[in-house]
């Protein structure tokens, strides 16, 4: 057998081993979770608590909520979806037709509250959302395919500043974490992120509240996917997040949903 054939056979065997191992993760006791990037810290800490208690292996895929939605629909694999906006979960529920519903269980965990942030010292003198449309003000926002980007668009439409705001946007980021980091590095005058994402960068950012009358506070839901191979364990983890996990979310600055 020549070296090329040996190489091909080795690659095929390696691929089969990897497929087998992946299958064991999904079909055994482990869980695979699609999670919005902005929820990373509380979810990883909650997962550690769950693993310590039940011995379950938990793997995460972090990204913007829209990108995760596309990924899970393409792959039809994974156990849990937790985006930053319940709208994305409602998309998976379809029009009510059972065949179009990819969610078998979902529950609320906490609230996501949008806030304006600026580099420390607020050099542009931003006081409210209307200041974001002033000439010469540079703004970084989340892409409208992620939760914070969708909500920012809704807020600006509430005060009819959407079109003017676009003129000042110098960049759109794929995750809310990227928006916060860019502003902490003084790459723009202001942006909009979730309150919980501000906390880690409070020494490098200033926070400006958005008027409650125009703000759009969203519920964060966690959901078990229909194509999960570990539905019982996934449901158990979901229940754990909305019970023991709420204290973790509160620690990271989220306003939790009361039972």
Coordinates of N, CA and C in Angstrom, one line a residue:
X1 N 0.9 -1.2 0.0 CA 0.0 0.0 0.0 C 0.9 1.2 0.0
X2 N 0.7 2.1 -1.0 CA 1.6 3.3 -1.0 C 1.2 4.3 0.1
X3 N 2.1 5.3 0.3 CA 1.9 6.3 1.4 C 0.7 7.1 1.2
X4 N 0.3 7.4 0.0 CA -0.9 8.3 -0.2 C -2.2 7.5 0.3
X5 N -2.3 6.2 -0.1 CA -3.4 5.5 0.3 C -3.5 5.4 1.9
X6 N -2.3 5.1 2.5 CA -2.2 5.1 3.9 C -2.7 6.4 4.6
X7 N -2.3 7.5 4.0 CA -2.7 8.8 4.5 C -4.2 9.0 4.4
X8 N -4.8 8.6 3.3 CA -6.2 8.7 3.1 C -7.0 7.9 4.1
X9 N -6.5 6.6 4.3 CA -7.2 5.7 5.2 C -7.1 6.3 6.6
X10 N -5.9 6.8 7.0 CA -5.7 7.4 8.3 C -6.6 8.5 8.6
X11 N -6.8 9.4 7.5 CA -7.7 10.6 7.7 C -9.2 10.1 7.8
X12 N -9.5 9.1 7.1 CA -10.9 8.6 7.1 C -11.2 8.0 8.5
X13 N -10.2 7.2 9.0 CA -10.3 6.7 10.4 C -10.4 7.7 11.4
X14 N -9.6 8.8 11.3 CA -9.6 9.9 12.2 C -11.0 10.6 12.2
X15 N -11.5 10.8 11.0 CA -12.8 11.4 10.9 C -13.9 10.6 11.6
X16 N -13.8 9.3 11.4 CA -14.8 8.4 12.0 C -14.8 8.4 13.5
X17 N -13.5 8.5 14.0 CA -13.3 8.6 15.5 C -13.9 9.9 16.0
X18 N -13.7 11.0 15.3 CA -14.2 12.3 15.7 C -15.7 12.3 15.7
X19 N -16.3 11.8 14.6 CA -17.7 11.7 14.5 C -18.3 10.9 15.7
X20 N -17.6 9.7 16.0 CA -18.1 8.9 17.0 C -18.0 9.6 18.4
X21 N -16.9 10.3 18.6 CA -16.8 11.1 19.9 C -17.9 12.1 20.0
X22 N -18.1 12.9 18.9 CA -19.1 13.9 18.9 C -20.5 13.3 19.2
X23 N -20.8 12.2 18.5 CA -22.0 11.5 18.8 C -22.2 11.1 20.2
X24 N -21.1 10.7 20.9 CA -21.2 10.3 22.3 C -21.6 11.5 23.1
X25 N -21.0 12.7 22.7 CA -21.4 13.9 23.5 C -22.8 14.2 23.4
X26 N -23.4 14.1 22.2 CA -24.8 14.5 22.1 C -25.7 13.4 22.6
X27 N -25.3 12.1 22.4 CA -26.2 11.1 22.8 C -26.1 10.6 24.2
X28 N -25.0 11.0 24.9 CA -24.7 10.6 26.2 C -25.2 11.7 27.2
X29 N -24.4 12.1 28.1 CA -24.8 12.9 29.2 C -24.5 14.4 29.0
X30 N -23.7 14.7 28.0 CA -23.3 16.1 27.7 C -24.3 17.0 27.1
X31 N -24.1 18.3 27.2 CA -25.0 19.2 26.6 C -24.2 20.2 25.7
X32 N -24.8 20.6 24.6 CA -24.2 21.7 23.7 C -25.2 22.8 23.7
X33 N -24.7 24.0 24.0 CA -25.5 25.2 24.2 C -25.1 26.3 23.3
X34 N -26.1 26.8 22.5 CA -25.9 28.0 21.7 C -26.2 29.2 22.6
X35 N -25.2 30.1 22.9 CA -25.5 31.1 23.9 C -25.0 32.5 23.3
X36 N -25.8 33.5 23.5 CA -25.5 34.9 23.1 C -24.2 35.3 23.8
X37 N -23.3 35.9 23.1 CA -21.9 36.3 23.6 C -22.0 37.1 24.9
X38 N -23.0 38.0 25.0 CA -23.1 38.9 26.1 C -23.4 38.1 27.4
X39 N -23.9 36.9 27.3 CA -24.3 36.1 28.5 C -23.2 35.2 28.9
X40 N -22.1 35.3 28.4 CA -21.0 34.3 28.6 C -20.7 34.1 30.1
X41 N -20.4 35.1 30.8 CA -19.9 35.0 32.2 C -20.9 34.3 33.1
X42 N -22.1 34.8 33.2 CA -23.1 34.2 34.1 C -23.4 32.7 33.7
X43 N -23.4 32.5 32.4 CA -23.7 31.1 31.9 C -22.6 30.2 32.2
X44 N -21.4 30.6 32.0 CA -20.3 29.7 32.3 C -20.2 29.4 33.8
X45 N -20.5 30.4 34.6 CA -20.4 30.1 36.1 C -21.6 29.2 36.5
X46 N -22.7 29.4 35.9 CA -23.9 28.5 36.2 C -23.6 27.1 35.7
X47 N -23.0 27.0 34.5 CA -22.7 25.6 34.0 C -21.7 24.9 34.9
X48 N -20.7 25.6 35.5 CA -19.8 25.0 36.4 C -20.5 24.5 37.6
X49 N -21.4 25.2 38.2 CA -22.2 24.8 39.3 C -23.0 23.5 39.0
X50 N -23.6 23.5 37.8 CA -24.3 22.3 37.3 C -23.4 21.1 37.2
X51 N -22.3 21.3 36.6 CA -21.3 20.2 36.3 C -20.8 19.7 37.7
X52 N -20.6 20.5 38.6 CA -20.1 20.1 39.9 C -21.2 19.2 40.6
X53 N -22.4 19.6 40.4 CA -23.5 18.9 41.1 C -23.9 17.6 40.4
X54 N -23.9 17.6 39.0 CA -24.4 16.5 38.3 C -23.4 15.8 37.4
X55 N -22.2 16.3 37.3 CA -21.1 15.7 36.5 C -21.3 15.8 35.0
X56 N -22.2 16.7 34.5 CA -22.5 16.8 33.1 C -21.5 17.7 32.4
X57 N -21.0 17.2 31.2 CA -20.1 18.0 30.4 C -21.0 19.0 29.6
X58 N -20.6 20.3 29.7 CA -21.4 21.4 29.0 C -20.4 22.1 28.1
X59 N -20.7 22.2 26.8 CA -20.0 22.9 25.8 C -20.8 24.1 25.3
X60 N -20.2 25.2 25.0 CA -20.9 26.4 24.6 C -20.4 26.8 23.2
X61 N -21.3 27.4 22.4 CA -21.0 28.1 21.2 C -21.5 29.5 21.4
X62 N -20.5 30.5 21.5 CA -20.9 31.9 21.7 C -20.8 32.7 20.4
X63 N -21.8 33.5 20.2 CA -21.8 34.4 19.0 C -23.0 35.3 19.2
X64 N -23.2 36.2 18.1 CA -24.4 37.0 18.1 C -25.7 36.1 18.0
X65 N -26.8 36.5 18.5 CA -28.0 35.7 18.5 C -28.4 35.2 17.1
X66 N -28.4 36.1 16.2 CA -28.8 35.8 14.8 C -27.9 34.7 14.2
X67 N -26.6 34.9 14.4 CA -25.6 33.9 13.8 C -25.9 32.5 14.4
X68 N -26.1 32.5 15.7 CA -26.4 31.2 16.4 C -27.7 30.6 15.9
X69 N -28.7 31.4 15.6 CA -29.9 30.9 15.1 C -29.7 30.2 13.7
X70 N -29.0 30.9 12.9 CA -28.7 30.3 11.6 C -27.9 29.0 11.7
X71 N -26.9 29.0 12.6 CA -26.0 27.8 12.8 C -26.8 26.6 13.3
X72 N -27.7 26.8 14.3 CA -28.4 25.7 14.8 C -29.5 25.2 13.8
X73 N -30.0 26.1 13.0 CA -31.0 25.6 12.0 C -30.3 24.9 10.9
X74 N -29.1 25.3 10.6 CA -28.4 24.6 9.5 C -27.9 23.2 10.0
X75 N -27.4 23.1 11.2 CA -26.9 21.9 11.7 C -27.9 20.9 12.3
X76 N -29.0 21.5 12.8 CA -30.1 20.7 13.4 C -29.5 19.8 14.5
X77 N -28.5 20.4 15.2 CA -27.9 19.7 16.4 C -27.9 20.7 17.6
X78 N -27.6 20.1 18.7 CA -27.5 21.0 19.9 C -28.7 20.8 20.8
X79 N -28.5 21.2 22.0 CA -29.5 21.0 23.1 C -30.3 22.2 23.6
X80 N -29.6 23.3 23.7 CA -30.2 24.5 24.3 C -29.8 25.8 23.5
X81 N -30.7 26.7 23.4 CA -30.5 28.0 22.7 C -30.8 29.1 23.7
X82 N -29.9 30.0 23.9 CA -30.1 31.1 24.9 C -29.6 32.4 24.2
X83 N -30.5 33.1 23.5 CA -30.1 34.4 22.8 C -30.3 35.5 23.8
X84 N -29.9 36.7 23.4 CA -30.1 37.9 24.2 C -31.4 38.5 24.1
X85 N -32.3 38.0 23.3 CA -33.6 38.6 23.1 C -34.6 37.4 22.8
X86 N -35.7 37.4 23.5 CA -36.7 36.4 23.3 C -37.3 36.3 21.9
X87 N -37.1 37.4 21.2 CA -37.6 37.4 19.8 C -37.0 36.2 19.0
X88 N -35.8 35.9 19.2 CA -35.1 34.9 18.4 C -35.7 33.5 18.8
X89 N -36.1 33.3 20.0 CA -36.7 32.0 20.4 C -38.1 32.0 19.8
X90 N -38.8 33.1 19.8 CA -40.1 33.1 19.1 C -40.0 32.7 17.6
X91 N -39.0 33.1 17.0 CA -38.7 32.8 15.6 C -38.7 31.3 15.4
X92 N -38.1 30.6 16.4 CA -38.0 29.1 16.3 C -39.3 28.4 16.6
X93 N -40.3 29.2 17.2 CA -41.6 28.6 17.5 C -42.5 28.6 16.2
X94 N -42.1 29.4 15.2 CA -42.8 29.5 14.0 C -44.2 30.1 14.2
X95 N -45.1 29.7 13.4 CA -46.5 30.3 13.4 C -47.4 29.5 14.3
X96 N -46.9 28.5 15.0 CA -47.8 27.7 15.9 C -47.9 26.3 15.3
X97 N -47.5 26.1 14.1 CA -47.6 24.7 13.5 C -46.5 23.9 14.2
X98 N -46.9 22.7 14.6 CA -46.0 21.8 15.4 C -44.7 21.5 14.6
X99 N -44.9 21.4 13.3 CA -43.7 21.0 12.4 C -42.7 22.2 12.3
X100 N -43.2 23.4 12.5 CA -42.3 24.6 12.5 C -41.8 25.0 13.8
X101 N -42.2 24.3 14.9 CA -41.8 24.7 16.2 C -40.6 23.8 16.6
X102 N -39.5 24.5 16.8 CA -38.2 23.8 17.2 C -37.9 23.9 18.7
X103 N -38.9 24.4 19.5 CA -38.7 24.6 20.9 C -39.6 23.7 21.6
X104 N -39.1 22.9 22.6 CA -40.0 22.0 23.4 C -40.2 22.6 24.8
X105 N -39.4 23.5 25.2 CA -39.6 24.1 26.5 C -38.7 25.4 26.6
X106 N -39.3 26.4 27.2 CA -38.6 27.7 27.3 C -39.1 28.4 28.6
X107 N -38.2 29.1 29.2 CA -38.5 29.8 30.5 C -37.7 31.1 30.5
X108 N -38.3 32.2 31.2 CA -37.5 33.4 31.3 C -36.5 33.3 32.5
X109 N -35.4 34.0 32.3 CA -34.3 34.0 33.3 C -34.1 35.4 33.9
X110 N -34.0 36.4 33.1 CA -33.6 37.7 33.6 C -34.0 38.8 32.5
X111 N -33.8 40.0 32.9 CA -34.0 41.1 31.9 C -32.7 41.7 31.4
X112 N -32.7 42.1 30.1 CA -31.6 42.8 29.5 C -32.1 44.3 29.4
X113 N -31.3 45.1 30.0 CA -31.6 46.6 30.0 C -30.6 47.3 29.1
X114 N -31.0 48.0 28.0 CA -30.0 48.7 27.2 C -29.6 50.0 27.9
X115 N -28.3 50.4 27.8 CA -27.8 51.6 28.3 C -26.8 52.2 27.3
X116 N -26.7 53.5 27.4 CA -25.6 54.2 26.6 C -24.3 54.2 27.4
X117 N -23.2 53.9 26.7 CA -21.9 54.0 27.3 C -21.0 54.9 26.5
X118 N -20.1 55.5 27.2 CA -19.1 56.3 26.5 C -17.7 55.9 27.1
X119 N -16.6 56.3 26.4 CA -15.3 56.2 27.0 C -15.3 56.9 28.4
X120 N -14.4 56.5 29.3 CA -14.4 57.1 30.6 C -14.1 58.6 30.5
X121 N -14.9 59.4 31.2 CA -14.8 60.8 31.2 C -15.8 61.5 30.2
X122 N -16.4 60.6 29.4 CA -17.5 61.1 28.4 C -17.0 62.4 27.7
X123 N -16.0 62.2 26.9 CA -15.4 63.4 26.2 C -16.3 64.2 25.3
X124 N -17.3 63.5 24.7 CA -18.3 64.1 23.8 C -19.5 64.8 24.6
X125 N -19.5 64.6 25.9 CA -20.6 65.2 26.7 C -21.9 64.6 26.4
X126 N -22.0 63.3 26.2 CA -23.3 62.7 25.9 C -24.2 62.6 27.2
X127 N -25.4 63.1 27.1 CA -26.3 63.1 28.2 C -27.6 62.2 28.0
X128 N -28.0 62.0 26.8 CA -29.1 61.2 26.5 C -29.0 60.7 25.1
X129 N -30.0 59.9 24.7 CA -29.9 59.2 23.4 C -30.0 60.2 22.2
X130 N -30.7 61.4 22.5 CA -30.8 62.4 21.4 C -29.4 63.0 21.0
X131 N -28.5 62.9 22.0 CA -27.1 63.5 21.7 C -26.4 62.6 20.7
X132 N -26.8 61.3 20.6 CA -26.1 60.5 19.6 C -26.3 60.9 18.2
X133 N -27.3 61.7 17.9 CA -27.5 62.1 16.5 C -26.9 63.5 16.2
X134 N -26.2 64.1 17.2 CA -25.6 65.4 17.0 C -24.5 65.3 15.9
X135 N -24.3 66.4 15.1 CA -23.2 66.4 14.2 C -21.8 66.2 14.8
X136 N -21.0 65.3 14.3 CA -19.7 65.1 14.8 C -19.6 64.0 15.8
X137 N -20.7 63.5 16.3 CA -20.6 62.4 17.3 C -20.5 61.1 16.6
X138 N -19.5 60.3 17.1 CA -19.2 59.0 16.5 C -19.8 57.9 17.4
X139 N -20.5 57.0 16.7 CA -21.2 56.0 17.5 C -20.9 54.6 16.9
X140 N -20.7 53.6 17.9 CA -20.6 52.2 17.5 C -21.8 51.4 18.1
X141 N -22.4 50.6 17.2 CA -23.6 49.9 17.6 C -23.4 48.4 17.3
X142 N -24.3 47.6 17.8 CA -24.3 46.2 17.4 C -25.0 46.0 16.1
X143 N -24.6 45.0 15.4 CA -25.3 44.7 14.1 C -26.7 44.4 14.4
X144 N -27.6 44.7 13.4 CA -29.0 44.5 13.6 C -29.4 43.0 13.6
X145 N -28.5 42.1 13.4 CA -28.7 40.7 13.4 C -28.4 40.1 14.8
X146 N -28.0 41.0 15.7 CA -27.9 40.5 17.1 C -28.9 41.3 18.0
X147 N -29.0 40.8 19.2 CA -30.1 41.3 20.1 C -30.0 42.8 20.4
X148 N -28.8 43.2 20.8 CA -28.6 44.6 21.1 C -28.8 45.5 19.9
X149 N -28.4 45.1 18.8 CA -28.6 45.8 17.5 C -30.1 46.0 17.2
X150 N -30.9 44.9 17.3 CA -32.3 45.0 17.1 C -33.0 46.0 18.0
X151 N -32.6 45.9 19.3 CA -33.2 46.7 20.3 C -32.8 48.2 20.1
X152 N -31.6 48.5 19.8 CA -31.1 49.8 19.5 C -32.0 50.5 18.4
X153 N -32.2 49.7 17.4 CA -33.1 50.2 16.3 C -34.5 50.5 16.7
X154 N -35.0 49.7 17.6 CA -36.4 50.0 18.2 C -36.4 51.2 19.0
X155 N -35.4 51.4 19.8 CA -35.3 52.6 20.7 C -35.2 53.8 19.9
X156 N -34.3 53.8 18.9 CA -34.2 55.0 18.1 C -35.4 55.3 17.2
X157 N -36.1 54.3 16.8 CA -37.4 54.5 16.1 C -38.5 55.1 17.1
X158 N -38.4 54.7 18.3 CA -39.3 55.3 19.3 C -39.3 56.8 19.4
X159 N -38.1 57.4 19.1 CA -38.0 58.8 19.2 C -37.7 59.4 17.8
X160 N -37.9 58.6 16.8 CA -37.8 59.0 15.4 C -36.4 59.6 15.1
X161 N -35.4 58.9 15.6 CA -34.1 59.3 15.3 C -33.3 58.3 14.5
X162 N -34.0 57.2 14.1 CA -33.3 56.1 13.4 C -32.4 56.5 12.2
X163 N -33.0 57.3 11.3 CA -32.3 57.7 10.1 C -31.1 58.6 10.4
X164 N -31.3 59.5 11.3 CA -30.2 60.4 11.7 C -29.1 59.7 12.4
X165 N -29.5 58.7 13.2 CA -28.5 57.9 13.9 C -27.5 57.2 13.0
X166 N -28.1 56.7 11.9 CA -27.2 55.9 11.0 C -26.1 56.8 10.4
X167 N -26.3 58.1 10.3 CA -25.3 59.0 9.8 C -24.0 59.1 10.7
X168 N -24.3 58.8 12.0 CA -23.2 58.9 12.9 C -22.5 57.6 13.3
X169 N -23.1 56.5 12.8 CA -22.5 55.1 13.1 C -21.3 54.9 12.3
X170 N -20.2 54.7 13.0 CA -18.9 54.5 12.3 C -18.6 53.0 12.2
X171 N -19.2 52.1 13.0 CA -19.0 50.7 12.9 C -20.2 50.0 13.6
X172 N -20.4 48.7 13.1 CA -21.3 47.8 13.7 C -20.6 46.5 14.1
X173 N -20.8 46.0 15.3 CA -20.1 44.9 15.8 C -21.0 43.6 15.8
X174 N -20.4 42.5 15.7 CA -21.1 41.2 15.7 C -21.6 40.7 17.0
X175 N -21.0 41.3 18.1 CA -21.5 40.9 19.5 C -21.5 42.2 20.3
X176 N -22.3 42.1 21.4 CA -22.3 43.3 22.3 C -21.0 43.4 23.0
X177 N -20.3 42.4 23.3 CA -19.0 42.4 23.9 C -18.0 43.3 23.1
X178 N -18.1 43.1 21.8 CA -17.2 43.9 20.9 C -17.6 45.4 20.9
X179 N -18.8 45.7 21.0 CA -19.2 47.1 21.1 C -18.6 47.7 22.4
X180 N -18.8 47.0 23.5 CA -18.3 47.5 24.8 C -16.8 47.7 24.8
X181 N -16.1 46.7 24.2 CA -14.6 46.7 24.2 C -14.1 47.9 23.3
X182 N -14.8 48.1 22.1 CA -14.3 49.2 21.2 C -14.5 50.5 21.9
X183 N -15.6 50.7 22.6 CA -15.8 52.0 23.3 C -14.8 52.1 24.5
X184 N -14.5 51.1 25.2 CA -13.5 51.1 26.2 C -12.1 51.5 25.7
X185 N -11.9 51.2 24.4 CA -10.6 51.6 23.8 C -10.7 52.9 23.0
X186 N -11.8 53.7 23.3 CA -12.0 55.1 22.8 C -12.0 55.1 21.3
X187 N -12.7 54.1 20.7 CA -12.8 54.1 19.2 C -14.0 54.9 18.7
X188 N -14.8 55.4 19.6 CA -16.0 56.2 19.3 C -16.4 57.0 20.5
X189 N -17.4 57.9 20.3 CA -17.8 58.7 21.4 C -18.9 58.0 22.3
X190 N -19.7 57.1 21.7 CA -20.7 56.5 22.4 C -21.2 55.2 21.7
X191 N -22.0 54.5 22.5 CA -22.7 53.3 21.9 C -23.7 52.8 22.8
X192 N -24.4 51.8 22.5 CA -25.5 51.2 23.3 C -25.2 49.7 23.5
X193 N -25.2 49.3 24.8 CA -24.9 47.9 25.2 C -25.9 47.5 26.3
X194 N -25.8 46.3 26.8 CA -26.6 45.9 27.9 C -25.9 46.3 29.2
X195 N -26.8 46.7 30.2 CA -26.2 47.1 31.5 C -25.2 46.1 32.1
X196 N -25.6 44.9 32.0 CA -24.7 43.8 32.6 C -23.3 43.8 31.9
X197 N -23.2 44.2 30.6 CA -21.9 44.1 30.0 C -21.1 45.3 30.3
X198 N -21.7 46.4 30.9 CA -21.0 47.5 31.3 C -20.1 47.2 32.6
X199 N -20.6 46.4 33.5 CA -20.0 46.2 34.8 C -18.6 45.8 34.7
X200 N -18.2 44.9 33.8 CA -16.8 44.4 33.7 C -15.9 45.5 33.3
X201 N -16.4 46.6 32.6 CA -15.6 47.6 32.0 C -15.9 49.0 32.7
X202 N -16.5 48.9 33.9 CA -16.9 50.2 34.5 C -15.7 51.1 34.8
X203 N -14.5 50.6 34.9 CA -13.4 51.5 35.1 C -12.9 52.1 33.8
X204 N -13.5 51.7 32.7 CA -13.1 52.3 31.4 C -14.2 52.9 30.6
X205 N -15.4 52.8 31.2 CA -16.6 53.3 30.5 C -17.5 54.2 31.5
X206 N -18.2 55.1 31.0 CA -19.2 55.8 31.7 C -20.6 55.3 31.2
X207 N -21.6 55.3 32.1 CA -22.9 54.8 31.8 C -23.9 56.0 31.8
X208 N -24.8 56.0 30.8 CA -25.9 57.0 30.8 C -27.2 56.2 30.6
X209 N -28.1 56.4 31.5 CA -29.4 55.7 31.5 C -30.2 56.2 30.3
X210 N -31.0 55.3 29.7 CA -32.0 55.6 28.7 C -33.3 55.8 29.3
X211 N -34.0 56.9 29.0 CA -35.3 57.2 29.6 C -36.2 56.0 29.5
X212 N -36.8 55.7 30.6 CA -37.7 54.5 30.7 C -38.9 54.6 29.7
X213 N -39.3 55.7 29.3 CA -40.4 55.9 28.4 C -40.1 55.4 27.0
X214 N -38.8 55.5 26.7 CA -38.4 55.1 25.3 C -37.6 53.8 25.3
X215 N -37.1 53.4 26.4 CA -36.2 52.2 26.5 C -37.0 51.0 26.2
X216 N -36.3 49.9 25.7 CA -36.9 48.7 25.4 C -36.2 47.6 26.2
X217 N -36.7 47.3 27.3 CA -36.1 46.2 28.2 C -36.6 44.9 27.7
X218 N -35.7 43.9 27.5 CA -36.1 42.6 27.0 C -35.9 41.5 28.0
X219 N -36.8 40.5 27.9 CA -36.6 39.3 28.7 C -35.6 38.3 28.0
X220 N -34.8 37.7 28.8 CA -33.8 36.7 28.3 C -34.5 35.4 28.6
X221 N -34.6 34.6 27.6 CA -35.2 33.2 27.8 C -34.2 32.2 27.5
X222 N -34.3 31.0 28.0 CA -33.5 29.8 27.7 C -34.5 28.8 27.2
X223 N -34.1 28.0 26.2 CA -35.0 27.1 25.6 C -34.3 25.8 25.2
X224 N -35.0 24.7 25.4 CA -34.6 23.3 24.9 C -35.0 23.1 23.5
X225 N -34.1 22.7 22.7 CA -34.3 22.5 21.2 C -34.9 21.1 20.9
X226 N -35.8 21.1 20.0 CA -36.5 19.9 19.6 C -35.6 18.8 19.2
X227 N -34.5 19.1 18.5 CA -33.6 18.1 18.0 C -32.5 17.7 19.0
X228 N -32.7 18.1 20.3 CA -31.7 17.7 21.3 C -31.8 16.2 21.5
X229 N -30.6 15.5 21.6 CA -30.5 14.1 21.9 C -30.5 13.8 23.4
X230 N -30.5 14.9 24.2 CA -30.5 14.8 25.6 C -31.6 15.6 26.3
X231 N -32.8 15.4 25.9 CA -33.9 16.3 26.3 C -34.1 16.3 27.8
X232 N -34.0 15.2 28.4 CA -34.2 15.2 29.9 C -33.1 16.0 30.6
X233 N -31.9 15.8 30.2 CA -30.8 16.5 30.9 C -30.8 18.0 30.5
X234 N -31.2 18.3 29.3 CA -31.3 19.7 28.8 C -32.4 20.4 29.6
X235 N -33.5 19.7 29.8 CA -34.6 20.3 30.6 C -34.2 20.5 32.1
X236 N -33.4 19.6 32.6 CA -32.9 19.7 34.0 C -32.0 20.9 34.1
X237 N -31.1 21.1 33.1 CA -30.2 22.3 33.1 C -31.0 23.6 33.0
X238 N -32.0 23.6 32.1 CA -32.9 24.8 32.0 C -33.5 25.1 33.3
X239 N -34.0 24.1 34.0 CA -34.6 24.4 35.4 C -33.6 24.9 36.4
X240 N -32.4 24.4 36.2 CA -31.3 24.8 37.1 C -31.0 26.3 36.9
X241 N -30.9 26.7 35.6 CA -30.6 28.1 35.3 C -31.6 29.0 35.8
X242 N -32.9 28.7 35.8 CA -34.0 29.6 36.2 C -34.2 29.5 37.7
X243 N -33.5 28.6 38.4 CA -33.6 28.6 39.9 C -32.2 29.0 40.5
X244 N -31.3 28.0 40.6 CA -30.0 28.4 41.2 C -29.2 29.4 40.4
X245 N -29.4 29.4 39.1 CA -28.7 30.3 38.2 C -29.0 31.7 38.4
X246 N -30.2 32.0 38.9 CA -30.7 33.4 39.0 C -29.8 34.2 39.9
X247 N -29.3 33.6 41.0 CA -28.3 34.3 41.9 C -27.1 34.7 41.1
X248 N -26.6 33.8 40.2 CA -25.4 34.1 39.5 C -25.7 35.3 38.5
X249 N -26.8 35.3 37.9 CA -27.2 36.5 37.0 C -27.3 37.8 37.8
X250 N -27.9 37.7 39.0 CA -28.0 38.9 39.8 C -26.6 39.4 40.2
X251 N -25.7 38.5 40.4 CA -24.3 39.0 40.8 C -23.7 39.7 39.7
X252 N -24.0 39.4 38.4 CA -23.4 40.0 37.3 C -24.2 41.2 36.8
X253 N -25.1 41.7 37.6 CA -25.8 42.9 37.3 C -27.1 42.8 36.6
X254 N -27.6 41.6 36.4 CA -28.9 41.4 35.7 C -30.0 41.6 36.7
X255 N -31.1 42.2 36.2 CA -32.4 42.2 37.0 C -33.1 40.9 36.7
X256 N -33.2 40.0 37.7 CA -33.7 38.7 37.5 C -35.3 38.7 37.5
X257 N -35.9 37.7 36.9 CA -37.3 37.6 36.8 C -37.7 36.8 38.1
X258 N -38.6 37.4 38.9 CA -39.1 36.8 40.1 C -40.0 35.6 39.8
X259 N -40.0 34.6 40.6 CA -40.8 33.4 40.5 C -42.3 33.8 40.7

